[in-house]
Tab-separated table of C-alpha atoms in Angstrom:
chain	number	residue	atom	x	y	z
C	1	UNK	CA	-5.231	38.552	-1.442
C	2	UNK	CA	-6.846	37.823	2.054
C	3	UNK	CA	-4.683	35.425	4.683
C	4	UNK	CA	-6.891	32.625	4.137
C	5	UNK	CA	-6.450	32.844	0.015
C	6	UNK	CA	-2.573	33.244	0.493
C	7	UNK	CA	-2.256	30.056	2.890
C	8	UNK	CA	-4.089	28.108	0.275
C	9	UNK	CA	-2.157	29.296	-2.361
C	10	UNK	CA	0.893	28.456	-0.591
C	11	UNK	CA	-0.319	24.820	0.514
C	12	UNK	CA	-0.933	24.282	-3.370
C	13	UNK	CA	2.329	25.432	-4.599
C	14	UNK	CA	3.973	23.509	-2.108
C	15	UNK	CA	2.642	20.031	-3.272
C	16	UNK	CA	3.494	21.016	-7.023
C	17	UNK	CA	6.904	21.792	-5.332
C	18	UNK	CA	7.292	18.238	-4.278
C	19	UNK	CA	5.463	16.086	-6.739
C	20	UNK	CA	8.126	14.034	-7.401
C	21	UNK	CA	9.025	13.356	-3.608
C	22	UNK	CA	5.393	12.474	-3.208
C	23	UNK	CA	5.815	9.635	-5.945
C	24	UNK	CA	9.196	8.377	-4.949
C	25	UNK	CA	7.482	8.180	-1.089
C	26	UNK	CA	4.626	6.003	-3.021
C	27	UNK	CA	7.070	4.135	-4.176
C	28	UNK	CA	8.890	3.368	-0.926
C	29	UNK	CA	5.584	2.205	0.395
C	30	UNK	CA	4.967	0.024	-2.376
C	31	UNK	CA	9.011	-1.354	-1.674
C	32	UNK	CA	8.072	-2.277	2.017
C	33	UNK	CA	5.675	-5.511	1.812
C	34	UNK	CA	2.846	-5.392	4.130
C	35	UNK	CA	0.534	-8.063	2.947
C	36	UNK	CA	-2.277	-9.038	5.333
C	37	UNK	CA	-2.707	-11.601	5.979
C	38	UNK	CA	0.064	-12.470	7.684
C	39	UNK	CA	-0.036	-8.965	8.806
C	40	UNK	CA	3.105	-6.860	9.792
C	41	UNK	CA	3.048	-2.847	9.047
C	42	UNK	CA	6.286	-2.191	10.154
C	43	UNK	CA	8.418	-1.369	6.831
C	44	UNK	CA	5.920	0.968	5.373
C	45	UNK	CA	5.381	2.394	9.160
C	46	UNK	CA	8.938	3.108	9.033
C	47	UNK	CA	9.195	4.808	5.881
C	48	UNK	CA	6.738	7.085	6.545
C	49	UNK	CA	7.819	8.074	10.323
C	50	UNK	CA	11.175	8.857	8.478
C	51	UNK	CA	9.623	11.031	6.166
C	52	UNK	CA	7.336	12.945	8.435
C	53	UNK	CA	10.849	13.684	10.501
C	54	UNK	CA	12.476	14.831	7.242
C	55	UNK	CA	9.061	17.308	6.988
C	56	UNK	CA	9.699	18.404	10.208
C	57	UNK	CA	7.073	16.555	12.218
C	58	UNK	CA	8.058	15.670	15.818
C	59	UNK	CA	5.040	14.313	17.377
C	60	UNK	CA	5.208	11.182	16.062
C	61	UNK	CA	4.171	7.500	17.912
C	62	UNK	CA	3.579	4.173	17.151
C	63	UNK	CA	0.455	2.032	18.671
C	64	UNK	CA	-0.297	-1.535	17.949
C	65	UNK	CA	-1.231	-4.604	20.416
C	66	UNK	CA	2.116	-5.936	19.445
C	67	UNK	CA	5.375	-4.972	17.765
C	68	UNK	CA	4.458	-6.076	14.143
C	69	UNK	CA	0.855	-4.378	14.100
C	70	UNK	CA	2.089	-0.716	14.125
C	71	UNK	CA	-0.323	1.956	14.127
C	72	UNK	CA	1.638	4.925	12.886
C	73	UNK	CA	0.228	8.523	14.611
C	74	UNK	CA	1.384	11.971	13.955
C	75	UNK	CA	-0.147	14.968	15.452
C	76	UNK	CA	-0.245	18.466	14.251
C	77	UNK	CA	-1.360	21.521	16.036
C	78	UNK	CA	-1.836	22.129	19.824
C	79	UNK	CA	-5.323	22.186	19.545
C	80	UNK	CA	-6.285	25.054	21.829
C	81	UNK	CA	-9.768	23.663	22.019
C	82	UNK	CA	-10.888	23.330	18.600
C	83	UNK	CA	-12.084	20.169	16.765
C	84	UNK	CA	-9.608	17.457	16.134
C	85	UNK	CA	-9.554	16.181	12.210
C	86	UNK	CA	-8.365	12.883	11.973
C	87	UNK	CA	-6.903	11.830	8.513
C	88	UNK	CA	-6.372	8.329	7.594
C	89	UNK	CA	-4.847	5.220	5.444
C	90	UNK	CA	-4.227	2.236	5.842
C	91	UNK	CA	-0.696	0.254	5.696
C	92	UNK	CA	-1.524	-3.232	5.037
C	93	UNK	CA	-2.271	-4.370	1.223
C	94	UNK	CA	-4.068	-7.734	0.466
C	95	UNK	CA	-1.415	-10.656	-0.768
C	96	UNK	CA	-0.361	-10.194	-3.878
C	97	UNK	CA	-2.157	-13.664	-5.103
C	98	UNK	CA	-0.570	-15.262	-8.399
C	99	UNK	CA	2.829	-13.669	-9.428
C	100	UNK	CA	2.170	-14.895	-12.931
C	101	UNK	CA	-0.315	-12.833	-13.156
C	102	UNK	CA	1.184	-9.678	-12.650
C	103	UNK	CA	3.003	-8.258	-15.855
C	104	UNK	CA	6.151	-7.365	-13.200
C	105	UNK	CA	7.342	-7.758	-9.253
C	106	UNK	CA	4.122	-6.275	-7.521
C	107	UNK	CA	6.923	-5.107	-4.960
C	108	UNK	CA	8.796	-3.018	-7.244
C	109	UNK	CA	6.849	0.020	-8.145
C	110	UNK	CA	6.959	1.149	-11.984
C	111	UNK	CA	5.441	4.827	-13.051
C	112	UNK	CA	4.915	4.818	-16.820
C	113	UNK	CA	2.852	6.817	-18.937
C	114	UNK	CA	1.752	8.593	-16.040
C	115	UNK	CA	0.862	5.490	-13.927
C	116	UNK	CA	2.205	4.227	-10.523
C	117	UNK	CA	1.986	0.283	-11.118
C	118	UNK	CA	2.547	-1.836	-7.656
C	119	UNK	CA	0.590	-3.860	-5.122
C	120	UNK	CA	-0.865	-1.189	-2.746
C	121	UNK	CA	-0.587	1.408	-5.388
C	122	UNK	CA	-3.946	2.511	-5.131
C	123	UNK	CA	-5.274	0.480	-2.025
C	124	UNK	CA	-3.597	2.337	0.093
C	125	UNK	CA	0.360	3.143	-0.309
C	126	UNK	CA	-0.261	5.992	-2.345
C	127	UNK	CA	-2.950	8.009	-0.777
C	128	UNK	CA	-1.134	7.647	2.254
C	129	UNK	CA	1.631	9.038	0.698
C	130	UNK	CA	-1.067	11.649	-0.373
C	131	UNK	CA	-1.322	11.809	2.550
C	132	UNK	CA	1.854	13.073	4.255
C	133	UNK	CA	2.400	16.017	1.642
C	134	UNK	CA	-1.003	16.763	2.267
C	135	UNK	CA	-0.510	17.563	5.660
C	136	UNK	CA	2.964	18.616	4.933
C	137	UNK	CA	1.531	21.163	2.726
C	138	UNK	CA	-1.203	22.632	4.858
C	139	UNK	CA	1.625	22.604	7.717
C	140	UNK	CA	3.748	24.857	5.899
C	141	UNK	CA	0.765	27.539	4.962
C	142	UNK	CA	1.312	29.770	7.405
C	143	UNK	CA	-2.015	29.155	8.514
C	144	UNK	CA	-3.192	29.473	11.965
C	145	UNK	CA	-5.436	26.077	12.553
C	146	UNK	CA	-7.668	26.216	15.141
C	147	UNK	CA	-7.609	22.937	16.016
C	148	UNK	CA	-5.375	19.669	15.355
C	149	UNK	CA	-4.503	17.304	12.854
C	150	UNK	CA	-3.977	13.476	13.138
C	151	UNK	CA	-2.463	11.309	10.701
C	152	UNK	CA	-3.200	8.370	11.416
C	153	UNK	CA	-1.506	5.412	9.209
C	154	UNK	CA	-2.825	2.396	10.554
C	155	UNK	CA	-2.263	-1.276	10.396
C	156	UNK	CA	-4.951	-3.904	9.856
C	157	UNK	CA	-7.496	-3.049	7.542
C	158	UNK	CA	-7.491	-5.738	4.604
C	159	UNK	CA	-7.798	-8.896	7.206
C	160	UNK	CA	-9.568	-9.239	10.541
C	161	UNK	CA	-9.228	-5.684	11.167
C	162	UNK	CA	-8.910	-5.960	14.879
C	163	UNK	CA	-4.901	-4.267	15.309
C	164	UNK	CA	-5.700	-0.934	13.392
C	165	UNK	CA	-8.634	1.588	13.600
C	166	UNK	CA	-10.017	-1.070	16.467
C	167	UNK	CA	-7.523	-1.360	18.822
C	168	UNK	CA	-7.339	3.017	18.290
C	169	UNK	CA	-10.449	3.596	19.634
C	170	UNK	CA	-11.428	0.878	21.745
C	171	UNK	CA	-8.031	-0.180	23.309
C	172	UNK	CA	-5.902	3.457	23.586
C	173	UNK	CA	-9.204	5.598	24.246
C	174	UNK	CA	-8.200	7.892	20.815
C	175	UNK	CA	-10.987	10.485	19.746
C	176	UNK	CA	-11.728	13.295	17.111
C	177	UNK	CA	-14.491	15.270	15.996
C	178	UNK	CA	-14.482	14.090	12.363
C	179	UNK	CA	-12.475	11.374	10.328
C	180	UNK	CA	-11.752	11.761	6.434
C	181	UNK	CA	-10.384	7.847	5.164
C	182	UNK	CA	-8.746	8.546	1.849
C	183	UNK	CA	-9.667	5.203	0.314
C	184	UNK	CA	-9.876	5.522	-3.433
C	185	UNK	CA	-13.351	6.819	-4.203
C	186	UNK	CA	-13.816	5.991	-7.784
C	187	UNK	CA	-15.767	3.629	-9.158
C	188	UNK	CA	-16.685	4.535	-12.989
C	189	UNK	CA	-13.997	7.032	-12.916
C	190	UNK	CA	-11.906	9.094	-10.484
C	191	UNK	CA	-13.441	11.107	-8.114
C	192	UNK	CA	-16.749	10.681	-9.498
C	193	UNK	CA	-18.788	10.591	-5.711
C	194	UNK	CA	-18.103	11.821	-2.617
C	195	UNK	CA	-19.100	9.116	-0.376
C	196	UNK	CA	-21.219	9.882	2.497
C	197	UNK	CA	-22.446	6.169	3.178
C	198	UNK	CA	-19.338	3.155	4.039
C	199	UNK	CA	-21.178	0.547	3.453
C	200	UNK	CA	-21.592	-2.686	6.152
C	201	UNK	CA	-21.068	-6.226	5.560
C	202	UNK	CA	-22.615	-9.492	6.505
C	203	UNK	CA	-21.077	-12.860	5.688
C	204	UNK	CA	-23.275	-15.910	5.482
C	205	UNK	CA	-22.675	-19.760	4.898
C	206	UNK	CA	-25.941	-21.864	3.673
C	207	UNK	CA	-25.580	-25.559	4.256
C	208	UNK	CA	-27.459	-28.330	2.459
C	209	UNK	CA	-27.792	-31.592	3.837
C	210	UNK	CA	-28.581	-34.758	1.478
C	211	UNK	CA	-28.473	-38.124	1.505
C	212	UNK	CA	-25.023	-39.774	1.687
C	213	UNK	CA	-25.199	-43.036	0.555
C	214	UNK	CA	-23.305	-45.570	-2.647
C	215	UNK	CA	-23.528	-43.455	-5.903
C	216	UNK	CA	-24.187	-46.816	-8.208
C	217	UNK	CA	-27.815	-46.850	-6.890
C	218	UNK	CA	-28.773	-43.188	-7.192
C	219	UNK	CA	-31.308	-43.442	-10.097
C	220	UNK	CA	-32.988	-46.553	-8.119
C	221	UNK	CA	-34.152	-45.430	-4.722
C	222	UNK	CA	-34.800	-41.927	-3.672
C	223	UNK	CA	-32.087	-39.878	-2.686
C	224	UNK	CA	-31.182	-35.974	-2.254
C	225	UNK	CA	-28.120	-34.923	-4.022
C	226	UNK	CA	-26.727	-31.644	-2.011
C	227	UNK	CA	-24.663	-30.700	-4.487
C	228	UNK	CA	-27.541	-30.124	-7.101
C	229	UNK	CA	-30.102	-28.937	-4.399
C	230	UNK	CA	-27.244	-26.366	-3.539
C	231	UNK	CA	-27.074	-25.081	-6.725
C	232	UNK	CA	-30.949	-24.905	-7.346
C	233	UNK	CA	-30.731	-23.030	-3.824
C	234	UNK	CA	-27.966	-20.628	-5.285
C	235	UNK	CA	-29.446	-19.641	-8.376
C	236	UNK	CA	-32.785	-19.090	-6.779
C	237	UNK	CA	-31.840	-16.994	-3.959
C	238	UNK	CA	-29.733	-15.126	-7.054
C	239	UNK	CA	-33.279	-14.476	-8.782
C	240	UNK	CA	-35.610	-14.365	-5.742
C	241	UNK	CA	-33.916	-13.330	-2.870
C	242	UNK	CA	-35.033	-9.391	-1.609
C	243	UNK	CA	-33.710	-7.798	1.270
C	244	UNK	CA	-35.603	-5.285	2.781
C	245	UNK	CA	-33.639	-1.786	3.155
C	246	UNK	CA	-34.802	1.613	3.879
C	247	UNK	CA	-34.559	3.786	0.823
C	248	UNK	CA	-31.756	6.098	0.322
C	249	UNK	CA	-31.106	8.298	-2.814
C	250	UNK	CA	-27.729	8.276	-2.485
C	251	UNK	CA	-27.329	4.497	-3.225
C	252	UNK	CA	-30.486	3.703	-5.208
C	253	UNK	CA	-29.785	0.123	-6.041
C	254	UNK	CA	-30.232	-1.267	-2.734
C	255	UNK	CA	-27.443	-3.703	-0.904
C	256	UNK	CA	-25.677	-6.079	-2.922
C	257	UNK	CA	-25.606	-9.627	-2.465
C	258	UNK	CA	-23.000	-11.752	-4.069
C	259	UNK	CA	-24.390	-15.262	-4.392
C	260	UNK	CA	-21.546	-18.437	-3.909
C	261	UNK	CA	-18.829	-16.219	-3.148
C	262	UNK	CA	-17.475	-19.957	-1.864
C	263	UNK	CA	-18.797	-23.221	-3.091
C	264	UNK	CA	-17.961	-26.265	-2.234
C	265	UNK	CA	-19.576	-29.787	-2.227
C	266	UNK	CA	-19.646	-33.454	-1.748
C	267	UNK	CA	-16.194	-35.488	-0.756
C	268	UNK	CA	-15.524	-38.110	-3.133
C	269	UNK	CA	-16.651	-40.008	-6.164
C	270	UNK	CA	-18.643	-43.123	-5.525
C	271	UNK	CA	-20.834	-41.215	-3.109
C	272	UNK	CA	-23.988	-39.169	-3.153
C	273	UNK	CA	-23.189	-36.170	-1.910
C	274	UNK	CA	-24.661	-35.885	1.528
C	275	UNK	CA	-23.527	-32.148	1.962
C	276	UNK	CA	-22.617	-28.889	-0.085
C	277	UNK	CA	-22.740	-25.114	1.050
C	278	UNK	CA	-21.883	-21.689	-0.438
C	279	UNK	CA	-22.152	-18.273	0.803
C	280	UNK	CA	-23.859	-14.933	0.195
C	281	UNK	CA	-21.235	-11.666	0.880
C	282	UNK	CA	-23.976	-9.217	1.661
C	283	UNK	CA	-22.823	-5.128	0.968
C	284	UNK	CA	-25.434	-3.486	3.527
C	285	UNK	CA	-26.983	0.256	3.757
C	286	UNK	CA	-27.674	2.135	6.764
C	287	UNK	CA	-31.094	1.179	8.733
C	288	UNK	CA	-30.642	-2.546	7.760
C	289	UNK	CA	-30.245	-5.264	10.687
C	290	UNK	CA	-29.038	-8.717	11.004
C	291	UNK	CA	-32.781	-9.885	12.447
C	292	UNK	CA	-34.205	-8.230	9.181
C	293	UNK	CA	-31.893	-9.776	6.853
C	294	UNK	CA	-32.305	-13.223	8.834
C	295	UNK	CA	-36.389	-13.059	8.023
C	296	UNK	CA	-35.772	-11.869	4.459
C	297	UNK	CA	-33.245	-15.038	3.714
C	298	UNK	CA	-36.045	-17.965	5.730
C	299	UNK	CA	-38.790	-16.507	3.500
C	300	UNK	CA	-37.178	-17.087	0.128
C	301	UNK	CA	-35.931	-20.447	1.429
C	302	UNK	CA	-39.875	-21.647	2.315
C	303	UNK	CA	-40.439	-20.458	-0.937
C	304	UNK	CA	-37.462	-22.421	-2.668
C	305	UNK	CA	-38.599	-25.560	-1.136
C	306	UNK	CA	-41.795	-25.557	-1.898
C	307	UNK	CA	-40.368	-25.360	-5.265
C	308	UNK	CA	-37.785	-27.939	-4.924
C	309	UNK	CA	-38.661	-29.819	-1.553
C	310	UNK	CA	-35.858	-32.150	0.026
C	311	UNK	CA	-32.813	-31.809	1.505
C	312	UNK	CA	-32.390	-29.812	4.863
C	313	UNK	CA	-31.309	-26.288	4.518
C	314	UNK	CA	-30.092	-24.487	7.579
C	315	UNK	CA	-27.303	-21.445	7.320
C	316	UNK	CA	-25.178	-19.071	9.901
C	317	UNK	CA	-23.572	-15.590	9.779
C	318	UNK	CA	-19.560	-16.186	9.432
C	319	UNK	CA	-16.689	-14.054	9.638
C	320	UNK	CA	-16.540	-14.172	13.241
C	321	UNK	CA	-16.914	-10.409	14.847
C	322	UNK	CA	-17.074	-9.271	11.320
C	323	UNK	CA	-20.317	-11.597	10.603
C	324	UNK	CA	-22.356	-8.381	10.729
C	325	UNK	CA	-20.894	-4.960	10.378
C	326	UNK	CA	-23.536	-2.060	10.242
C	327	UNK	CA	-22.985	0.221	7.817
C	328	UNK	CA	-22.353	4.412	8.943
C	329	UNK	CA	-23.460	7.535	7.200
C	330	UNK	CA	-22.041	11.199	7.641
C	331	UNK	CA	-24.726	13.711	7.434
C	332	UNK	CA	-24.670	15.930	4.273
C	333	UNK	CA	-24.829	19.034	6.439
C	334	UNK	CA	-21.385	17.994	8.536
C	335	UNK	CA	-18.703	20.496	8.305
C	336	UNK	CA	-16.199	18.188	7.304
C	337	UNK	CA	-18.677	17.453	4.293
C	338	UNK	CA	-18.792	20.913	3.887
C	339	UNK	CA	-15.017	21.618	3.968
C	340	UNK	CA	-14.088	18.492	1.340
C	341	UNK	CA	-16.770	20.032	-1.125
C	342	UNK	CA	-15.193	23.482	-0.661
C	343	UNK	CA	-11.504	21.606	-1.341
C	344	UNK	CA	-13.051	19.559	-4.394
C	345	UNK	CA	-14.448	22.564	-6.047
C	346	UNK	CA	-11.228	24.489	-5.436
C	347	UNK	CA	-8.981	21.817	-6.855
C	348	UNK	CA	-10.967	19.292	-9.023
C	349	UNK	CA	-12.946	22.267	-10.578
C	350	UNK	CA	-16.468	20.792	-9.439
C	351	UNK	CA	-18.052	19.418	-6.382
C	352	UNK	CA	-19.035	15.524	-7.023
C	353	UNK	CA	-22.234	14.316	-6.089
C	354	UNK	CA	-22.316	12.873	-2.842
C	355	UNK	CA	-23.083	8.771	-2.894
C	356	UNK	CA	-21.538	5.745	-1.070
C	357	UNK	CA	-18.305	3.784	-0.986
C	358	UNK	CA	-19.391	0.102	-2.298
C	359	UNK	CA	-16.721	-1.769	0.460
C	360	UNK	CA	-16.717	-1.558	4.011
C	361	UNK	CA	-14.184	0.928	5.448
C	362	UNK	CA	-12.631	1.567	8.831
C	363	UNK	CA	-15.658	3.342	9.239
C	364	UNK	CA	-17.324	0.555	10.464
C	365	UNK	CA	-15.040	1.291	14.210
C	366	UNK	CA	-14.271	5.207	13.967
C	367	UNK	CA	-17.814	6.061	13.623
C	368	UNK	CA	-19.480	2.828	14.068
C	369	UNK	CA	-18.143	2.471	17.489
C	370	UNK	CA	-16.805	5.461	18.865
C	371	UNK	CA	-19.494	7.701	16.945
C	372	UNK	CA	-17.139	9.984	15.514
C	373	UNK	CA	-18.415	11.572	11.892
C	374	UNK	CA	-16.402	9.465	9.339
C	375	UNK	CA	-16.022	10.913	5.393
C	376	UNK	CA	-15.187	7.132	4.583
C	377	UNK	CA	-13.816	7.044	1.582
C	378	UNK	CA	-11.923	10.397	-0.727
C	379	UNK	CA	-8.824	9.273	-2.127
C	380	UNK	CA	-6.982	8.891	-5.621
C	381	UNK	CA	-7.677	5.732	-8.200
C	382	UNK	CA	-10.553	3.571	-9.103
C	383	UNK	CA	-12.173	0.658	-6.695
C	384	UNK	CA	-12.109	-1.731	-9.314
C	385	UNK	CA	-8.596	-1.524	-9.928
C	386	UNK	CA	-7.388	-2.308	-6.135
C	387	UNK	CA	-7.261	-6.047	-5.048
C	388	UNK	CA	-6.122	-7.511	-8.431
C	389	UNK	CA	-3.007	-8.076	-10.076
C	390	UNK	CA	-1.360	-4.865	-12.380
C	391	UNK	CA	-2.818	-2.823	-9.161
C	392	UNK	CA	-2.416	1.373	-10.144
C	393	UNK	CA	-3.402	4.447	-9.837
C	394	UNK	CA	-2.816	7.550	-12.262
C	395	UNK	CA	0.250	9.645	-10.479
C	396	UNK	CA	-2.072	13.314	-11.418
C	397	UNK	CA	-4.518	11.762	-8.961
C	398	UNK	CA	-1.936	11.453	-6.225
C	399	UNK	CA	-1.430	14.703	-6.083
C	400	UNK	CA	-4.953	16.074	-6.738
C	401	UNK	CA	-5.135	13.891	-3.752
C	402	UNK	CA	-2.557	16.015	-1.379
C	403	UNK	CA	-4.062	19.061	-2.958
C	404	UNK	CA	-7.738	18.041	-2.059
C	405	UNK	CA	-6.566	17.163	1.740
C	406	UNK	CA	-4.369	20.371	2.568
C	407	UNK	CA	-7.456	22.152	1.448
C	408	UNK	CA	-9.530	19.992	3.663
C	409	UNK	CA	-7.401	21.682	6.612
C	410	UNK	CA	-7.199	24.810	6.074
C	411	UNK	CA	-11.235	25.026	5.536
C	412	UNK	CA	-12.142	22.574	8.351
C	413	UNK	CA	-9.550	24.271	10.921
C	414	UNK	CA	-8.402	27.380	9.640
C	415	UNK	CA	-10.015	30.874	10.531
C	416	UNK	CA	-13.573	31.109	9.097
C	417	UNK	CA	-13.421	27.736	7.850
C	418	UNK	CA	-15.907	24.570	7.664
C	419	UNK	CA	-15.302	23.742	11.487
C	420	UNK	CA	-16.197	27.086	13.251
């Protein structure tokens, strides 16, 4: 057996070797609330700088624009001028929303049949505890790595995501050479795509103004309900509206638009209502721009009201320096595309097709603004079971998970790997 077959070996028996450890540190996570908003990593920040000590990491910092935003780093390898691979999670969880919706305390983690159960589970607690032992495990080899490794557990993600990956790269200057984000990739089932594509966002509000006026006279002198022209407006722009997109095989549908993700109108009874909006949450692909998007949305609003004239119709981009978030694309050929196909067909027994990651991702500032090569999305559990109550993931997927990154490594930095 050849050095580079024996490290791998060894990197793979060590996560079997501390499967249960990888769980209970899931669990931990999921113990130490860090709902965002209001936003404060520190008790899941803390558990894991503990356990990277206990693995015998010593190059370990926190960075945040203040105390409560903490950016957990942990470096790995001198470097000796080879690439730097940054791996990376996220901290924060979305609120946990109703509590009488969940079936038990989404802050007290249960594994049954298999299962982790807990808010975070999935999204991310327990891929960054996938994480750790992944690097724990390709630490412990014996390989030489020509190059470094950066965990990077960061704060910030779920909300305004301006204290995480952002302040990294634009506020403390930190680079790499490539970036694999180990959000949950599944959609249909786990691990069914390697995403190349993270895919943008823009949010926008559509106002109608009617005419606001006594509601006992509404059927004797002309008037413009908003409310109803509003939802004329919604449903057409559900059936009519097209935004133009370069094509891309890897996600064939196109964006996707999600019509009245808010809706609101009027202000009392005993009035017409003079004003009603809703907005469109807008997934967008690479090549797409805000200008673009702008024309596509004034053309199918001409064409609404020359449908259904009255009423003034004007909207705006929202979300404030999220409004419009372009969406990144690693190219197919990248080594570290290379090296996590190489991992998947070693551990999952087959390479997945390559596609895109439906959400946005902290891809949007590692590669979106600093230009460094982001794999945005290769981690354990299923998309549609993250931001909702009951959140899980299956516990064989966690450490598949630390498997598929140790791998990653030792083919991206390790002699003869993806990387030289």
């Amino acid at each position: 057996m050849t050095a580079v077959r024996q490290a791998r070996a060894a990197a793979l028996r060590f996560v079997d070797g501390h499967r249960d450890d990888l769980v209970e540190l899931a669990c931990r996570l999921v113990e130490a609330p860090s709902p965002n908003p209001p936003g404060d990593e520190r008790a899941p920040a803390e558990v894991a700088r503990r356990r990277l000590l206990d693995l015998g990491f010593d190059d370990l910092s926190v960075a945040g624009p203040r105390p409560e935003r903490a950016n957990l780093i942990c470096r790995h390898g001198a470097g000796a001028g080879g690439p730097t691979l940054v791996l990376n999670g996220h901290l924060d969880t979305k609120p946990p929303g109703n509590l009488d919706a969940w079936d038990r305390d989404p802050h007290r983690p249960v594994v049954a049949d298999g299962t982790l159960f807990g808010l975070g589970a999935a999204d991310m607690k327990g891929p960054c505890a996938a994480l750790v032992y992944g690097l724990a495990s390709a630490a412990s080899s014996g390989a030489e790595l020509h190059g470094q490794v950066v965990l990077a557990l960061t704060a910030d993600e779920e909300d305004e995501a301006v204290d995480g990956v952002r302040h990294l790269v634009q506020d403390a200057g930190m680079r790499a050479d490539a970036v694999l984000i180990a959000e949950p990739c599944g959609v249909e089932s786990p691990w069914d795509s390697i995403p190349l594509i993270s895919r943008g966002y823009c949010g926008v509000r559509i106002r109608v103004a009617g005419t606001r006026m006594h509601s006992s006279v509404s059927d004797r002198v002309p008037v413009v309900n908003a409310s109803l022209q509003a939802s004329r407006l919604l449903v057409w722009l559900h059936d009519h509206l097209r935004l133009s997109h370069p094509p891309t095989e890897l996600c064939p549908n196109g964006p996707t638009v999600t019509v009245g993700a808010t809706l609101q109108g009027g202000e009392a009874l005993a009035f017409v209502p003079g004003s009603a909006e809703f907005t469109l949450d807008v997934r967008t692909l690479p090549g797409m721009s805000a200008e673009r998007l702008g024309a596509d949305l004034d053309a199918a609003i001409a064409e609404f009201l020359d449908v259904h004239p009255g009423g003034e119709i004007t909207w705006t981009l929202v979300g404030g320096e999220r409004a419009w978030t372009a969406a990144t694309q690693i190219d197919q050929g990248h080594p570290l595309v290379r090296a996590v196909s190489a991992a998947a067909g070693e551990v999952l027994g087959r390479v997945p097709p390559y596609g895109y990651f439906p959400g946005g991702t902290d891809a949007i500032w590692w590669q979106g603004w600093a230009g460094i090569p982001t794999l945005p999305a290769l981690g354990p559990g299923l998309l549609g079971h993250c931001h909702m109550p009951n959140e899980r993931v299956e516990v064989e997927d966690l450490i598949r998970a630390a498997k598929l990154y140790a791998v990653t490594v030792l083919e991206y930095l390790g002699a003869g790997g993806g990387a030289s």
